CSV table of C-alpha atoms in Angstrom, one decimal:
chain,number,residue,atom,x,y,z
A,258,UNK,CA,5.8,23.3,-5.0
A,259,UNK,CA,4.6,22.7,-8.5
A,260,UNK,CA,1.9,20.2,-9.9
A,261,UNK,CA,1.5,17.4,-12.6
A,262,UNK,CA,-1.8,16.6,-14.0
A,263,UNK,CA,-2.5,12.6,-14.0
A,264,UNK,CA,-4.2,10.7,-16.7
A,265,UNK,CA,-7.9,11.4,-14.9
A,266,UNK,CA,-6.6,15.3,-14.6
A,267,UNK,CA,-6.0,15.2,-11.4
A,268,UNK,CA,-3.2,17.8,-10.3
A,269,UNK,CA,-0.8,16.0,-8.2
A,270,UNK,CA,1.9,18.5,-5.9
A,271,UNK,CA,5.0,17.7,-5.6
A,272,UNK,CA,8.8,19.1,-5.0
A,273,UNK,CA,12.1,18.2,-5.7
A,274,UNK,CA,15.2,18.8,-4.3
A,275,UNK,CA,19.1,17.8,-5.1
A,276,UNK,CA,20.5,16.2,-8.4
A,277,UNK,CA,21.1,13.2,-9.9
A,278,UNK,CA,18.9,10.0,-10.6
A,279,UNK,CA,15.3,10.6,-9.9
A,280,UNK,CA,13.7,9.0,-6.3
A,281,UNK,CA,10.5,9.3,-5.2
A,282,UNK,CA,9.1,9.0,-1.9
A,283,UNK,CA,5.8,7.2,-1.6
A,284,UNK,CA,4.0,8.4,2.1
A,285,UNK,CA,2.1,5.9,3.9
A,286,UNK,CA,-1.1,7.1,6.0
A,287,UNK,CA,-1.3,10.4,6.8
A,288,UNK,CA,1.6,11.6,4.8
A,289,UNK,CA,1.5,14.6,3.0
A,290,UNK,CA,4.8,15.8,0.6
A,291,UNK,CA,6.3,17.5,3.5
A,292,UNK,CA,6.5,14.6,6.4
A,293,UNK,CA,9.5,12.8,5.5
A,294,UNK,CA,11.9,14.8,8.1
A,295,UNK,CA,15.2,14.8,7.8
A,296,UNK,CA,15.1,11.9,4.9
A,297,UNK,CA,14.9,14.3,1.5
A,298,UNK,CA,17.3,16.6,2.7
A,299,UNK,CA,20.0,13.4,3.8
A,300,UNK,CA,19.6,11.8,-0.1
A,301,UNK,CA,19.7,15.2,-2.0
A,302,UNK,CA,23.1,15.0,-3.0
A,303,UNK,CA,22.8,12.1,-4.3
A,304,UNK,CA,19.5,12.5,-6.0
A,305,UNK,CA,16.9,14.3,-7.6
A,306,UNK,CA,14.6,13.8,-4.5
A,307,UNK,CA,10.6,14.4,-5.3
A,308,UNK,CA,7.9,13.8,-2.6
A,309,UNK,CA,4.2,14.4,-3.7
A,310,UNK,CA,1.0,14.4,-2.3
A,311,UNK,CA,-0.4,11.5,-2.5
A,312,UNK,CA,-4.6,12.1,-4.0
A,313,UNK,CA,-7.1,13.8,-1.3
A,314,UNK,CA,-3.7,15.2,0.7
A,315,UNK,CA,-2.3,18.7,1.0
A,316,UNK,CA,-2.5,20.6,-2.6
A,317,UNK,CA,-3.8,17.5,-4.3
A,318,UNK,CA,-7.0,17.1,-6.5
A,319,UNK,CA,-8.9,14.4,-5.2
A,320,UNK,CA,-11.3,13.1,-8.6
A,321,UNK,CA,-14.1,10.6,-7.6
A,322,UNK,CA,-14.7,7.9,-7.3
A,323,UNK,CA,-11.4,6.4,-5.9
A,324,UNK,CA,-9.5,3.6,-7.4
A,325,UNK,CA,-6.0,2.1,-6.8
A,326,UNK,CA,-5.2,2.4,-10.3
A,327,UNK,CA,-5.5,5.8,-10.3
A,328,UNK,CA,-3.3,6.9,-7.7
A,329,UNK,CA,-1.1,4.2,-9.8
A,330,UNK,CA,-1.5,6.6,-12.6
A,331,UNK,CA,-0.8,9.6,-10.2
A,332,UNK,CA,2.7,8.1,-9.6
A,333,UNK,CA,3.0,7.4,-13.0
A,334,UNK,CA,3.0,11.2,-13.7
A,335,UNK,CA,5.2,11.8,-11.7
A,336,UNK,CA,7.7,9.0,-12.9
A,337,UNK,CA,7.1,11.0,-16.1
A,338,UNK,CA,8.1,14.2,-15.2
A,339,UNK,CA,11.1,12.7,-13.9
A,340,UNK,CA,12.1,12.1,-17.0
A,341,UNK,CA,10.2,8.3,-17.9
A,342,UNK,CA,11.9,5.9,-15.1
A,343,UNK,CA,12.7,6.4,-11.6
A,344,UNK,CA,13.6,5.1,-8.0
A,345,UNK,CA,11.0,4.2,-6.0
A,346,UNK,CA,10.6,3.8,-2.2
A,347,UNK,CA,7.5,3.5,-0.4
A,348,UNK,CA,7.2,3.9,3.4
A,349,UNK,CA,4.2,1.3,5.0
A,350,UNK,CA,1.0,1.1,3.1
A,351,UNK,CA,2.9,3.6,0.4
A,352,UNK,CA,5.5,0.6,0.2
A,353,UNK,CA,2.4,-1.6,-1.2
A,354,UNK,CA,1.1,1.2,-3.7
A,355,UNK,CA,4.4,1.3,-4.6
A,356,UNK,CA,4.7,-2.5,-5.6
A,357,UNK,CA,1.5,-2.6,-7.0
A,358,UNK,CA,2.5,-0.1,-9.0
A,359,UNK,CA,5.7,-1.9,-10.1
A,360,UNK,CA,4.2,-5.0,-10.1
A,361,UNK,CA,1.9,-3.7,-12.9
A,362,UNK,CA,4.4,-2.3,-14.9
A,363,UNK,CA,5.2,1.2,-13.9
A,364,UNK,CA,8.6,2.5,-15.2
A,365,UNK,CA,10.2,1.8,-11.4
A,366,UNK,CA,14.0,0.7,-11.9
A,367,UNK,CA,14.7,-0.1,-8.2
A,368,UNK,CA,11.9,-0.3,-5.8
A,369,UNK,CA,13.3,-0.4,-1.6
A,370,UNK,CA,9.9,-0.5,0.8
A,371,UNK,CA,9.9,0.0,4.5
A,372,UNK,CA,7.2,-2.1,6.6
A,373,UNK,CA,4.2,-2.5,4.3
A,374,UNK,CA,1.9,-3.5,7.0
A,375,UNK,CA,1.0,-6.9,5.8
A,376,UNK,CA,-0.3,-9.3,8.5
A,377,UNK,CA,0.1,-12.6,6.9
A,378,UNK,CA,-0.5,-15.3,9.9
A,379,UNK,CA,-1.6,-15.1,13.5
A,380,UNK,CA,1.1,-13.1,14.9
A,381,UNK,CA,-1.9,-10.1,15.5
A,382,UNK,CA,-5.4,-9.8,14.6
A,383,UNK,CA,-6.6,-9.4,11.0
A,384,UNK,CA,-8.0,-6.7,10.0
A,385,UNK,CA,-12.6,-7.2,10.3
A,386,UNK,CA,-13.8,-8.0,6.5
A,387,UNK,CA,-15.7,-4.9,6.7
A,388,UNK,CA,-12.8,-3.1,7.5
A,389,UNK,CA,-13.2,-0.2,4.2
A,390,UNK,CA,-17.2,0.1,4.1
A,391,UNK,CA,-17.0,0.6,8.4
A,392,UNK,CA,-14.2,3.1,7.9
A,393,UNK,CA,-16.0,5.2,4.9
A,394,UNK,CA,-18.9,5.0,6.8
A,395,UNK,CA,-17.6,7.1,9.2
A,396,UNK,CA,-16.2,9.6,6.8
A,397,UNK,CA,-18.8,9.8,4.9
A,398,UNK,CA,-20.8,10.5,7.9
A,399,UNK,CA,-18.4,13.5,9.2
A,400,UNK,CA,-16.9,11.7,11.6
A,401,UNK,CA,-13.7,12.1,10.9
A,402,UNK,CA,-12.5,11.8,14.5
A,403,UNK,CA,-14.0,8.5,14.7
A,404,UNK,CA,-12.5,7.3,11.5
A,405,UNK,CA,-8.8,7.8,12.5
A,406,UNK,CA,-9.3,6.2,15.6
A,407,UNK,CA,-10.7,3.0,13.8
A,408,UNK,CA,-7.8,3.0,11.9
A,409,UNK,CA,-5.1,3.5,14.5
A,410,UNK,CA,-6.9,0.7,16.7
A,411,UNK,CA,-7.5,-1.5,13.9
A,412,UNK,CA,-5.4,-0.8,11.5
A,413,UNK,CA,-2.3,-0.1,13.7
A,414,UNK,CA,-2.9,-1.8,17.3
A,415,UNK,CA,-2.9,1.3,19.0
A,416,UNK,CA,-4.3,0.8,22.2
A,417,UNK,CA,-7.8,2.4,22.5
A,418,UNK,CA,-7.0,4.5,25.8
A,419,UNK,CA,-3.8,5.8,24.1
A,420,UNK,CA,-5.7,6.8,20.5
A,421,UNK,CA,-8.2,8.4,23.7
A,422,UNK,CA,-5.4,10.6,24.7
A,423,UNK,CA,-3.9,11.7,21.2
A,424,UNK,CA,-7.5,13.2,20.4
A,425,UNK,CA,-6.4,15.5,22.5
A,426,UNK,CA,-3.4,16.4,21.0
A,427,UNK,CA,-2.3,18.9,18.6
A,428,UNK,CA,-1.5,17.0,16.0
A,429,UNK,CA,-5.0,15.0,15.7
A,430,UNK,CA,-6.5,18.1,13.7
A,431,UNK,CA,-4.0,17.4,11.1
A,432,UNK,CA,-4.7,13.6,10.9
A,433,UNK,CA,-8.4,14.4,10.9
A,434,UNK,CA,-7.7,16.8,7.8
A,435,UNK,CA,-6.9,13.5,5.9
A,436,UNK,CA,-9.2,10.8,7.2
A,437,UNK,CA,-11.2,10.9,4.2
A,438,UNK,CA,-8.0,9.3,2.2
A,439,UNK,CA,-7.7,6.1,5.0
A,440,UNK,CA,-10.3,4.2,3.0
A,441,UNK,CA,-7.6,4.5,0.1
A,442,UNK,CA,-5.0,3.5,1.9
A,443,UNK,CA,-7.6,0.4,2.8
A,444,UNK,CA,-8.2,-0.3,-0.7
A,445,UNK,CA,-4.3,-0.3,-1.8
A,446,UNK,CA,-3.6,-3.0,0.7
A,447,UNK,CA,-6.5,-5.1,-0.4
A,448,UNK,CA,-7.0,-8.7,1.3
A,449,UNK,CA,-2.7,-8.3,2.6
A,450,UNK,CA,-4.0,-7.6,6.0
A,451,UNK,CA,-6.3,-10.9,6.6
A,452,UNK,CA,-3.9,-13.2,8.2
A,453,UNK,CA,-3.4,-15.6,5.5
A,454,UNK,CA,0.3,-15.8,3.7
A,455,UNK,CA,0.1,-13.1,0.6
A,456,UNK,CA,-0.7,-15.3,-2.8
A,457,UNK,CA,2.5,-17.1,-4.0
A,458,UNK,CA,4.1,-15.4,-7.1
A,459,UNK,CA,2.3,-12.2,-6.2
A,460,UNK,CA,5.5,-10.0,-6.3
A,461,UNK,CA,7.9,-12.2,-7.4
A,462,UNK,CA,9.0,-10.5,-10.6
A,463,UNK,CA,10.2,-8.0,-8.7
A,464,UNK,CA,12.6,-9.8,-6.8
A,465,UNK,CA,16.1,-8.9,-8.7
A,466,UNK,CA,15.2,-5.0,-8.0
A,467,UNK,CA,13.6,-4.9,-4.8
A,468,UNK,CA,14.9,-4.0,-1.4
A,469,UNK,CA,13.2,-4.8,1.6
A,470,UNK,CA,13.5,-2.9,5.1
A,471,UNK,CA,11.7,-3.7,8.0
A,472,UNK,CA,13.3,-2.4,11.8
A,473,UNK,CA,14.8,-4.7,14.8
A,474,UNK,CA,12.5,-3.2,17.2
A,475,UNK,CA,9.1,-3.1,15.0
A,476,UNK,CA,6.5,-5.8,16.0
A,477,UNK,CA,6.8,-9.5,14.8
A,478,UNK,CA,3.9,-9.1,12.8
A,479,UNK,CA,5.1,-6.2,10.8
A,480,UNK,CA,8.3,-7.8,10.6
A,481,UNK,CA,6.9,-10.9,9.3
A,482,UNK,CA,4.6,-9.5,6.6
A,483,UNK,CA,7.6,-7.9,5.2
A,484,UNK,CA,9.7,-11.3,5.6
A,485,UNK,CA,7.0,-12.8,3.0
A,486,UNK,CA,8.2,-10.3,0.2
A,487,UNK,CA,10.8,-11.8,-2.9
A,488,UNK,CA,14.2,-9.3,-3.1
A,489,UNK,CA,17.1,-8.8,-0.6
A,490,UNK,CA,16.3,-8.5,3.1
A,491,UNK,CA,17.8,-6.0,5.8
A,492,UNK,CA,16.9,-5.3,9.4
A,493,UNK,CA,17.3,-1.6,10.8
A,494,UNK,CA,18.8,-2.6,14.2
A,495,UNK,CA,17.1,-0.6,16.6
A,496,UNK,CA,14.3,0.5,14.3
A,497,UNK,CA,10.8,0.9,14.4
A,498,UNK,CA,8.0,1.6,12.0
A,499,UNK,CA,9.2,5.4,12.8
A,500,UNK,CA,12.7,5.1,11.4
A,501,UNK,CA,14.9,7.8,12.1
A,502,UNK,CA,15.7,9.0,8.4
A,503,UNK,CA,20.0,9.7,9.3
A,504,UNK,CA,19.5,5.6,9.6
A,505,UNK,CA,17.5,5.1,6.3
A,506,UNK,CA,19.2,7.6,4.2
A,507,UNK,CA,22.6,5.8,3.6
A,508,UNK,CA,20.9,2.3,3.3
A,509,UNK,CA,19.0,4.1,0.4
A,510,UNK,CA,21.9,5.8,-1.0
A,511,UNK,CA,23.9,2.6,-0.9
A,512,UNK,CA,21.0,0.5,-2.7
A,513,UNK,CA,20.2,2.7,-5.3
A,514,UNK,CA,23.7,3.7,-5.8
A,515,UNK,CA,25.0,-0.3,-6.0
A,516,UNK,CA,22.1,-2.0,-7.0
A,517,UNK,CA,20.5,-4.8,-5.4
A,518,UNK,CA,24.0,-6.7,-4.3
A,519,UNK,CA,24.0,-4.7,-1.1
């Protein structure tokens, strides 16, 4: 583990592994550098992998007060220590800071996103407009507990008796150790989760270097939000939003390796 500073001095941790072209791995909720699996390991010998952790996770600084642009500029540190320009690919709400962060001009050659969690018609419930202020609420109040479970209900569509029984669970500690970063994620997807179709042209420049993933067996509405993105389209048979990395890995490799004619 090592750490770059961003432009507000915030360290950022990261690692690297393997050689070649540099790709970075954007996390989603929750993620921290080290929960990607399998997936780092599977595209090392084809790349200089580096996963960091994203601001407010694991061995990150966490500078107040929050604002999407920074945690652009956090990625754009560590684009730079990767030498100025590098893949890009962003797993679910990391998939939108990701093109947000291409989409404002970060040095991101080739982008490929997996399920950003748009909802952009009826297919599920929008997300409440208070959505962020209800969910720092709670953190800010020190319930932390509560505040994942808003989220995964939601957020996610968890059932509320099954979010009852994974309080009990091991790995809730460890999701509670981040809940004060779910307003972020919040912020980075913006007005994306309100129902309504995403704003025309939002992404569209994007288009000749973008790869979009979503998974056969995911839910329409996830499937449909990332339906409503510009680039090239492919479907993980058999996939959910927990994609099994020996699947993802050589759809990456491929992609990155090719370009977008895939």
């Amino acid at each position: 583990m090592d750490k770059v500073f961003s432009k507000d001095g915030t360290a950022i941790a990261y690692e690297r592994t393997g050689q070649g072209p540099a790709l970075i791995l954007v996390g989603g909720a929750f993620q921290r550098r080290g929960d990607f699996g399998e997936l780092p390991g599977l595209l090392a010998g084809d790349f200089d992998v580096i996963t960091y952790d994203r601001r407010g996770r694991g061995d990150s600084g966490d500078t107040a007060p929050y604002d999407v642009q920074r945690e652009i500029e956090d990625l754009d540190a560590v684009i730079g220590l990767a030498g100025g320009s590098a893949y890009v690919h962003g797993m679910s709400s990391g998939a939108v800071l990701a093109l947000e962060a291409a989409g404002r001009g970060s040095a991101i050659s080739r982008l490929s996103v997996y399920e950003p969690p748009f909802v952009v018609d009826d297919s599920r419930p929008p997300l409440p407009q208070d959505y962020v202020a209800h969910l720092t609420g709670l953190v800010e109040s020190g319930a932390r507990g509560d505040a994942v479970a808003y989220f995964l209900t939601r957020a996610v569509g968890v059932p509320q008796d099954v979010v009852t029984g994974m309080r009990q669970a091991p790995f809730w500690a460890g999701m509670e150790a981040v809940a004060h970063t779910l307003p972020y994620d919040g912020a980075v997807m913006g007005d994306t989760m309100s129902g309504r179709p995403l704003p025309a042209g939002r992404w569209d420049a994007l288009a000749d270097r973008l790869l979009v993933l979503d998974g056969g067996a995911s839910e329409a509405w996830i499937r449909h939000g990332a339906k409503a993105l510009p680039g090239l389209h492919r479907t993980l048979d058999s996939q959910d939003h927990d994609v099994d990395a020996k699947v993802l890995a050589p759809v990456l490799t491929e992609f990155f390796t090719t370009g977008p004619t895939l």
